[in-house]
Every structure is written in C-alpha cells, then in structure tokens.
C-alpha cells in the first residue's frame, strides 16, 4: 500500500489528496506541492489525522493561515494538514472565548468578540492568523492609540489550551506551559499540536473597541503593502531591540531592491513582496543579500523571523 492508502485506511476516509500546490494557501503565494494533503475540519479530526500520520511514521507539517512561513519551491515531503478546525464560541457566564485552533483571528473571531462587548483581541485586527499560529508566535501588536506606549501580546489573554503531545497524549495545559516570549513559545521546539484554546476576555465598550480596530487597520494600510495585490509574510527579519531591522535595511539603501520576482517594498524595508513570479529561491537570495549588506555596512546580524518549510 502507498502512504496515501495507509492513511486513508486508518482514517476510514478517502479525503487524502496528493501533489497539492501550497502557494495559494500562504500569504506569500509561494510554495511547491505537498506529497500528501488533508484538510482537518474539526479538532477531533485534527487529532485523528496527526495520530494516524505519527503511527505510520509519515512526516507531517501543520499549516494554519500560512502567514509566517516560506515554503520551498520543491514543496513538502510527507503530509501537510491544513487546519480548518474553525469553530469558536463565547461563554457569556465567564466572558471566555473557547476556540478550535484553526479559527481565524481576524476578521472572524475579532468581529464576534467585539460585537459581544469583549476586549482582549481587538489589538490584532488586520493580522492574518489562526489561533494555533498566534499561539506558536505569541501574536503581538502595539497598544491602542494615541499613546501606543507598549507592545501587547496574545499571552496576556491565554488561559489554557488543549494539546496533543508528540507522545500522543491529549491534555490541557495552562498559560505558563507555553513559555511565551517575543515571537516565541514552546511550540517552536516541543512538537505539540494545539487542538483548541481558551482566552479570558474583559467586558468593554464596543464603540471604543471598534475605534481601536479601525485605527489599527488604518495603521496597516499606511505602512504595509496590501496582501491581495502585494503578497508578503509581514516582517522578514527579527526585531533588533531599540534599533529596528527595517531601519538598518533602509539605511543601507535597500528599499526597492529586487531579485527575481521578490522586492523589498518601498513602504517598509523589513517587508518583501511577491511581484507575481517570485519563488522561494528568490526570497532566500534576497535574504542573503540583505544580511550580507547590513552586516558589512552596519555590523549588525539580521536573523530571519519567517520559518522555512519543506525543500528548497
Ligand atoms: C501582512 C502581515 C502582517 C503581519 N503582522 C504581524 C504583527 O503585527 N504581529 C505579529 O505577531 N505577526 C504578524 N504577522 C505574522 C503572522 O501573521 C503571525 O505570525 C501569525 O500568528 C501566523 O499564524 P498562521 O496561522 O498563519 O501560522 P502559519 O504561518 O500557518 O504557521 C506558523 C507556524 O505555526 C505552527 N502552527 C500553526 N498552527 C498550529 C497549531 N494548531 N499547533 C501547533 N503549531 C501550529 C505551524 O506548524 C508553523 O510552524 C504578519 C504577517 C503578515 C503576512
């Protein structure tokens, strides 16, 4: 039997696809084929397919909104699971949000919680992310205007999550388990799969929250290229405290620099956009060019923030 047949046999399903091009499932619109591909439509299904792949020793990659990864041109060997476990609900007794890990933070969840008069997530309006990807990276953005005095992090509202460990144990873990940091959580190394999560919200005035949402969308419109016409993954390089990766790149005069179909946008020196024909190879080449130039001219080492997935 092939891996596809063995997986379908265990799952009792004939929904395992093969050779699916991943580019359209990422915000960069880049990436070759997944050998095997499965869309998980609930947390239960996500758990079953992860368990089946592990039992069969088929390597797997869990794809959320595809907003923080660069998938190689040669694609991904093994199984890519697209997380479409998108159910969520609000517990009006406790003001908690209970969400499956594939739910979309903006606009789906934020619109619902703001309408319900619950605060805690409105700061992340405009950022493409699933709940799972947001936990993985500890989603963050500036506090509301006009002060914008600090960075807010998703960890501030996380109560607990249900995870599937690499050993196959399903358990509930508290906030502290994640060891959240800047662009950081234990998920980077643990191999855990988040199935669902609970967030503590606070009652607030929907009108005030709507104004924060609008201000943050406007902030993005002014500074970021729009995803529908200029695909990107947001910031390419990690923040350098007190200096800013974008500022260093700008100082080296690299805005507008293009390799193949990938260009450093004039709007923001830390964002690369796909001009339509961009490949993962072009991105890697441009990353290398920027790192070398910035290191030579400023002495700083830039580290990519985006994760590299599959074969290049
Ligand atoms: C235009 C633009 C603007 C952005 N602005 C910001 C910003 O202001 N602040 C910010 O913090 N980020 C920002 N980002 C980055 C990105 O939106 C976040 O990192 C987001 O949380 C990624 O979520 P995702 O669902 O797309 O994850 P993906 O890119 O699909 O996956 C990222 C990683 O998370 C893992 N993962 C996903 N789901 C799970 C799960 N259920 N369990 C375990 N692991 C999982 C994946 O396997 C992968 O390793 C921006 C991106 C873009 C394109």
Coordinates of C-alpha atoms and ligand atoms in Angstrom, one line a residue:
X1 CA 0.0 0.0 0.0
X2 CA 1.1 3.6 -0.6
X3 CA 1.2 6.1 2.3
X4 CA -1.9 7.7 1.0
X5 CA -3.8 4.3 1.0
X6 CA -2.4 3.5 4.5
X7 CA -3.6 6.9 5.9
X8 CA -7.0 6.6 4.3
X9 CA -7.3 3.1 5.6
X10 CA -6.7 4.2 9.2
X11 CA -8.9 7.3 8.9
X12 CA -11.7 5.4 7.2
X13 CA -11.7 8.4 4.7
X14 CA -10.9 8.9 1.1
X15 CA -10.1 12.6 1.5
X16 CA -6.3 12.4 1.5
X17 CA -5.2 14.3 -1.6
X18 CA -1.7 14.2 -3.2
X19 CA 0.5 16.7 -5.1
X20 CA -1.4 19.8 -3.9
X21 CA 0.3 23.1 -4.7
X22 CA 0.7 25.0 -1.4
X23 CA 1.4 28.5 -2.8
X24 CA -2.3 29.6 -2.7
X25 CA -2.6 28.6 0.9
X26 CA 0.1 31.1 2.0
X27 CA 0.1 34.9 2.2
X28 CA 3.4 35.0 0.2
X29 CA 1.7 32.9 -2.6
X30 CA 4.9 30.8 -2.7
X31 CA 5.5 27.1 -2.3
X32 CA 5.6 23.8 -4.2
X33 CA 3.4 20.7 -3.7
X34 CA 2.6 18.7 -0.6
X35 CA 3.1 15.0 -1.3
X36 CA 0.0 14.3 0.8
X37 CA -2.6 16.8 1.9
X38 CA -5.5 16.7 4.3
X39 CA -8.0 19.3 5.4
X40 CA -8.9 18.8 9.1
X41 CA -12.3 20.4 9.7
X42 CA -12.6 19.9 13.5
X43 CA -10.3 19.5 16.5
X44 CA -11.2 15.8 16.7
X45 CA -10.3 15.3 13.0
X46 CA -7.1 17.2 13.5
X47 CA -6.2 14.8 16.4
X48 CA -7.1 11.7 14.4
X49 CA -5.0 12.6 11.4
X50 CA -2.0 13.7 13.4
X51 CA -2.1 10.5 15.3
X52 CA -2.5 8.4 12.2
X53 CA 0.4 10.1 10.5
X54 CA 2.6 9.6 13.5
X55 CA 1.6 5.9 13.8
X56 CA 2.6 5.4 10.2
X57 CA 5.8 7.4 10.6
X58 CA 4.7 9.8 7.9
X59 CA 6.4 13.3 8.5
X60 CA 3.8 16.0 8.9
X61 CA 3.5 19.7 8.8
X62 CA 0.5 21.6 10.2
X63 CA -0.5 24.7 8.1
X64 CA -2.5 27.5 9.6
X65 CA -3.1 30.7 7.6
X66 CA 0.4 30.4 6.1
X67 CA 1.3 33.9 7.2
X68 CA 4.6 33.3 8.9
X69 CA 6.3 30.6 6.7
X70 CA 8.2 30.3 3.5
X71 CA 7.5 27.0 1.8
X72 CA 10.2 25.7 -0.6
X73 CA 9.7 25.6 -4.4
X74 CA 10.1 21.8 -4.3
X75 CA 7.3 21.5 -1.7
X76 CA 6.9 19.4 1.4
X77 CA 7.5 15.7 1.7
X78 CA 5.1 13.7 3.7
X79 CA 1.7 15.1 4.9
X80 CA 0.6 18.7 5.1
X81 CA -2.5 19.1 7.3
X82 CA -4.5 22.3 6.6
X83 CA -6.1 23.3 9.9
X84 CA -9.7 24.2 9.1
X85 CA -10.9 23.4 12.6
X86 CA -12.6 26.8 12.8
X87 CA -15.3 26.6 15.5
X88 CA -15.4 29.0 18.4
X89 CA -17.9 30.2 21.0
X90 CA -18.2 32.8 23.7
X91 CA -19.1 31.7 27.3
X92 CA -21.2 34.6 28.5
X93 CA -21.0 33.4 32.1
X94 CA -17.2 33.6 32.3
X95 CA -16.5 36.0 29.4
X96 CA -14.2 33.4 28.0
X97 CA -13.6 32.6 24.3
X98 CA -13.3 28.9 23.5
X99 CA -11.8 28.3 20.1
X100 CA -10.6 25.5 17.9
X101 CA -7.0 26.1 16.7
X102 CA -7.8 26.7 13.1
X103 CA -10.2 29.6 13.7
X104 CA -9.2 32.8 12.0
X105 CA -8.3 35.6 14.5
X106 CA -9.1 38.5 12.1
X107 CA -11.8 39.0 10.9
X108 CA -13.8 36.0 12.2
X109 CA -13.1 36.0 16.0
X110 CA -12.3 39.7 16.5
X111 CA -15.6 40.8 14.9
X112 CA -17.6 38.4 17.1
X113 CA -16.0 39.3 20.4
X114 CA -16.1 43.0 19.7
X115 CA -19.8 42.8 18.9
X116 CA -20.3 40.8 22.1
X117 CA -18.6 43.7 24.1
X118 CA -15.5 41.6 25.0
X119 CA -12.0 43.1 24.9
X120 CA -8.6 41.4 24.6
X121 CA -8.1 40.6 20.9
X122 CA -9.2 43.8 19.1
X123 CA -5.5 44.9 19.0
X124 CA -4.7 42.2 16.5
X125 CA -7.2 43.4 13.8
X126 CA -5.7 43.1 10.3
X127 CA -3.1 40.4 11.2
X128 CA -3.6 37.2 9.2
X129 CA -3.5 34.3 11.7
X130 CA -5.2 31.2 13.0
X131 CA -5.4 30.6 16.8
X132 CA -2.7 27.9 16.6
X133 CA -0.3 30.1 14.6
X134 CA -1.0 33.0 17.0
X135 CA 0.0 30.8 20.0
X136 CA 3.0 29.5 18.2
X137 CA 4.4 33.0 17.6
X138 CA 2.7 34.8 20.6
X139 CA 1.0 37.2 18.3
X140 CA 1.7 40.9 19.2
X141 CA 1.0 44.4 18.3
X142 CA 1.2 47.9 19.7
X143 CA -1.2 49.1 22.4
X144 CA -4.0 51.4 21.4
X145 CA -3.6 55.0 20.1
X146 CA -2.8 57.7 20.8
X147 CA -0.1 56.5 23.3
X148 CA 0.9 53.2 21.6
X149 CA 3.2 53.0 24.6
X150 CA 3.9 49.3 24.6
X151 CA 3.7 46.0 22.7
X152 CA 0.7 43.8 23.6
X153 CA 1.0 40.0 23.4
X154 CA -1.5 37.2 22.9
X155 CA -0.2 35.6 26.1
X156 CA -2.0 38.3 28.1
X157 CA -5.3 36.7 27.4
X158 CA -4.4 32.9 27.2
X159 CA -5.9 30.8 29.9
X160 CA -5.2 27.3 28.7
X161 CA -5.1 25.1 25.7
X162 CA -5.8 21.6 24.8
X163 CA -2.7 20.0 23.1
X164 CA -1.7 16.7 21.6
X165 CA 1.8 15.9 22.7
X166 CA 4.4 14.1 20.5
X167 CA 3.8 11.0 22.7
X168 CA 0.1 11.1 21.7
X169 CA -1.3 12.3 25.0
X170 CA -4.2 14.8 24.8
X171 CA -4.1 17.2 27.7
X172 CA -5.0 20.7 28.9
X173 CA -2.1 22.9 29.7
X174 CA -2.1 26.4 31.4
X175 CA -0.7 29.6 30.0
X176 CA 2.7 29.1 31.7
X177 CA 3.3 25.9 29.8
X178 CA 3.9 27.9 26.6
X179 CA 6.9 29.8 27.9
X180 CA 5.9 32.7 25.8
X181 CA 8.4 35.3 24.7
X182 CA 8.8 37.8 21.8
X183 CA 8.0 35.8 18.6
X184 CA 8.4 32.7 20.8
X185 CA 6.6 29.8 22.5
X186 CA 7.4 26.3 23.5
X187 CA 5.6 25.1 20.3
X188 CA 8.7 26.0 18.3
X189 CA 10.5 23.0 19.8
X190 CA 8.0 20.8 21.6
X191 CA 6.2 19.2 18.7
X192 CA 2.9 19.7 20.4
X193 CA -0.2 20.3 18.3
X194 CA -2.7 22.8 19.7
X195 CA -6.2 21.5 19.3
X196 CA -8.1 24.3 21.0
X197 CA -7.6 27.2 23.4
X198 CA -9.4 29.3 26.0
X199 CA -8.9 33.1 26.2
X200 CA -10.1 35.3 29.1
X201 CA -11.8 38.4 27.7
X202 CA -13.0 41.5 29.6
X203 CA -16.2 43.5 29.2
X204 CA -15.6 46.7 27.4
X205 CA -17.4 49.3 25.2
X206 CA -17.8 48.0 21.7
X207 CA -17.6 51.5 20.2
X208 CA -14.2 52.1 21.8
X209 CA -13.0 48.7 20.6
X210 CA -14.3 49.4 17.1
X211 CA -12.3 52.6 17.0
X212 CA -9.1 50.6 18.0
X213 CA -9.9 48.1 15.2
X214 CA -10.3 51.0 12.7
X215 CA -7.1 52.8 13.9
X216 CA -5.1 49.6 13.6
X217 CA -6.4 48.8 10.2
X218 CA -5.5 52.3 9.1
X219 CA -2.0 52.0 10.7
X220 CA -1.5 48.9 8.5
X221 CA -2.9 50.5 5.3
X222 CA -0.4 53.3 5.7
X223 CA 2.7 51.2 6.4
X224 CA 2.1 47.7 4.9
X225 CA 1.6 46.5 1.4
X226 CA -1.9 45.1 0.9
X227 CA -1.9 41.3 0.8
X228 CA -4.3 40.9 -2.1
X229 CA -2.1 42.8 -4.6
X230 CA 1.3 42.5 -2.9
X231 CA 1.7 39.1 -1.2
X232 CA 4.1 39.0 1.8
X233 CA 4.7 37.4 5.1
X234 CA 4.9 40.6 7.1
X235 CA 8.3 41.2 8.7
X236 CA 11.1 39.0 7.2
X237 CA 13.7 39.7 9.9
X238 CA 13.5 39.6 13.7
X239 CA 13.3 42.9 15.6
X240 CA 16.6 44.3 16.9
X241 CA 15.7 45.9 20.2
X242 CA 15.9 49.7 20.1
X243 CA 17.2 49.8 16.5
X244 CA 14.8 48.1 14.2
X245 CA 15.7 45.7 11.4
X246 CA 13.8 47.8 8.9
X247 CA 15.7 50.9 9.8
X248 CA 19.1 49.2 9.2
X249 CA 17.9 47.8 5.8
X250 CA 16.6 51.3 4.9
X251 CA 19.9 52.9 5.9
X252 CA 21.7 50.6 3.5
X253 CA 19.5 51.9 0.7
X254 CA 17.9 48.6 0.0
X255 CA 14.2 49.6 -0.4
X256 CA 13.2 48.7 -3.9
X257 CA 16.0 46.1 -4.2
X258 CA 14.6 43.2 -6.3
X259 CA 15.8 39.7 -7.0
X260 CA 13.8 37.7 -9.5
X261 CA 10.1 38.3 -8.6
X262 CA 10.7 39.4 -5.0
X263 CA 11.2 43.0 -4.0
X264 CA 11.8 44.9 -0.7
X265 CA 8.8 47.2 -0.7
X266 CA 9.3 51.0 -0.6
X267 CA 6.6 51.1 2.1
X268 CA 8.6 49.2 4.7
X269 CA 12.2 48.0 4.5
X270 CA 11.6 44.8 6.5
X271 CA 8.9 43.5 4.2
X272 CA 9.5 41.7 0.9
X273 CA 6.7 41.4 -1.6
X274 CA 6.0 38.9 -4.3
X275 CA 5.6 40.7 -7.6
X276 CA 3.8 37.7 -9.1
X277 CA 6.6 35.5 -10.3
X278 CA 8.5 35.3 -7.0
X279 CA 10.0 31.9 -5.9
X280 CA 11.3 30.7 -2.6
X281 CA 14.8 30.7 -4.2
X282 CA 14.4 34.4 -4.9
X283 CA 13.4 35.1 -1.3
X284 CA 16.4 33.1 0.0
X285 CA 18.7 35.0 -2.3
X286 CA 17.3 38.4 -1.3
X287 CA 17.5 37.5 2.4
X288 CA 21.2 36.5 1.9
X289 CA 21.9 39.7 0.0
X290 CA 20.3 41.9 2.7
X291 CA 22.1 40.0 5.6
X292 CA 25.5 40.4 3.9
X293 CA 24.9 44.1 3.1
X294 CA 23.6 45.0 6.5
X295 CA 26.4 43.1 8.3
X296 CA 29.1 44.7 6.1
X297 CA 27.8 48.3 6.4
X298 CA 26.4 48.4 9.9
X299 CA 28.0 45.4 11.8
X300 CA 24.5 44.0 12.8
X301 CA 23.5 40.4 12.1
X302 CA 19.9 40.1 10.9
X303 CA 18.1 36.9 11.7
X304 CA 15.0 35.7 9.7
X305 CA 11.7 35.7 11.6
X306 CA 9.9 33.7 9.0
X307 CA 10.2 29.9 9.2
X308 CA 11.4 27.8 6.3
X309 CA 9.3 24.7 5.5
X310 CA 10.0 21.9 3.1
X311 CA 12.5 21.5 0.3
X312 CA 14.1 24.5 -1.5
Ligands
LIG1 C1 0.9 41.3 6.3 C2 1.3 40.6 7.6 C3 1.3 41.3 8.7 C4 1.7 40.7 9.9 N1 1.8 41.4 11.1 C5 2.1 40.8 12.3 C6 2.0 41.5 13.5 O1 1.7 42.7 13.6 N2 2.3 40.9 14.7 C7 2.6 39.5 14.6 O2 2.9 39.0 15.7 N3 2.7 38.8 13.5 C8 2.4 39.4 12.3 N4 2.5 38.7 11.1 C9 2.9 37.3 11.1 C10 1.8 36.3 11.2 O3 0.5 36.9 10.9 C11 1.7 35.6 12.6 O4 2.9 35.0 12.9 C12 0.6 34.6 12.7 O5 0.4 34.2 14.0 C13 0.9 33.3 11.9 O6 -0.3 32.4 12.0 P1 -0.6 31.3 10.9 O7 -1.9 30.7 11.3 O8 -0.5 31.9 9.6 O9 0.6 30.3 11.1 P2 1.4 29.5 9.9 O10 2.2 30.5 9.2 O11 0.4 28.7 9.1 O12 2.3 28.6 10.8 C14 3.4 29.1 11.6 C15 3.9 28.0 12.5 O13 2.9 27.7 13.5 C16 2.7 26.3 13.5 N5 1.3 26.1 13.9 C17 0.2 26.6 13.3 N6 -0.9 26.1 13.9 C18 -0.5 25.3 14.9 C19 -1.2 24.5 15.9 N7 -2.5 24.4 16.0 N8 -0.4 23.8 16.8 C20 0.9 23.8 16.7 N9 1.6 24.5 15.8 C21 0.9 25.3 14.9 C22 2.9 25.9 12.1 O14 3.2 24.5 12.0 C23 4.2 26.7 11.7 O15 5.3 26.1 12.3 C24 2.1 39.3 9.9 C25 2.0 38.6 8.7 C26 1.6 39.2 7.5 C27 1.5 38.4 6.3

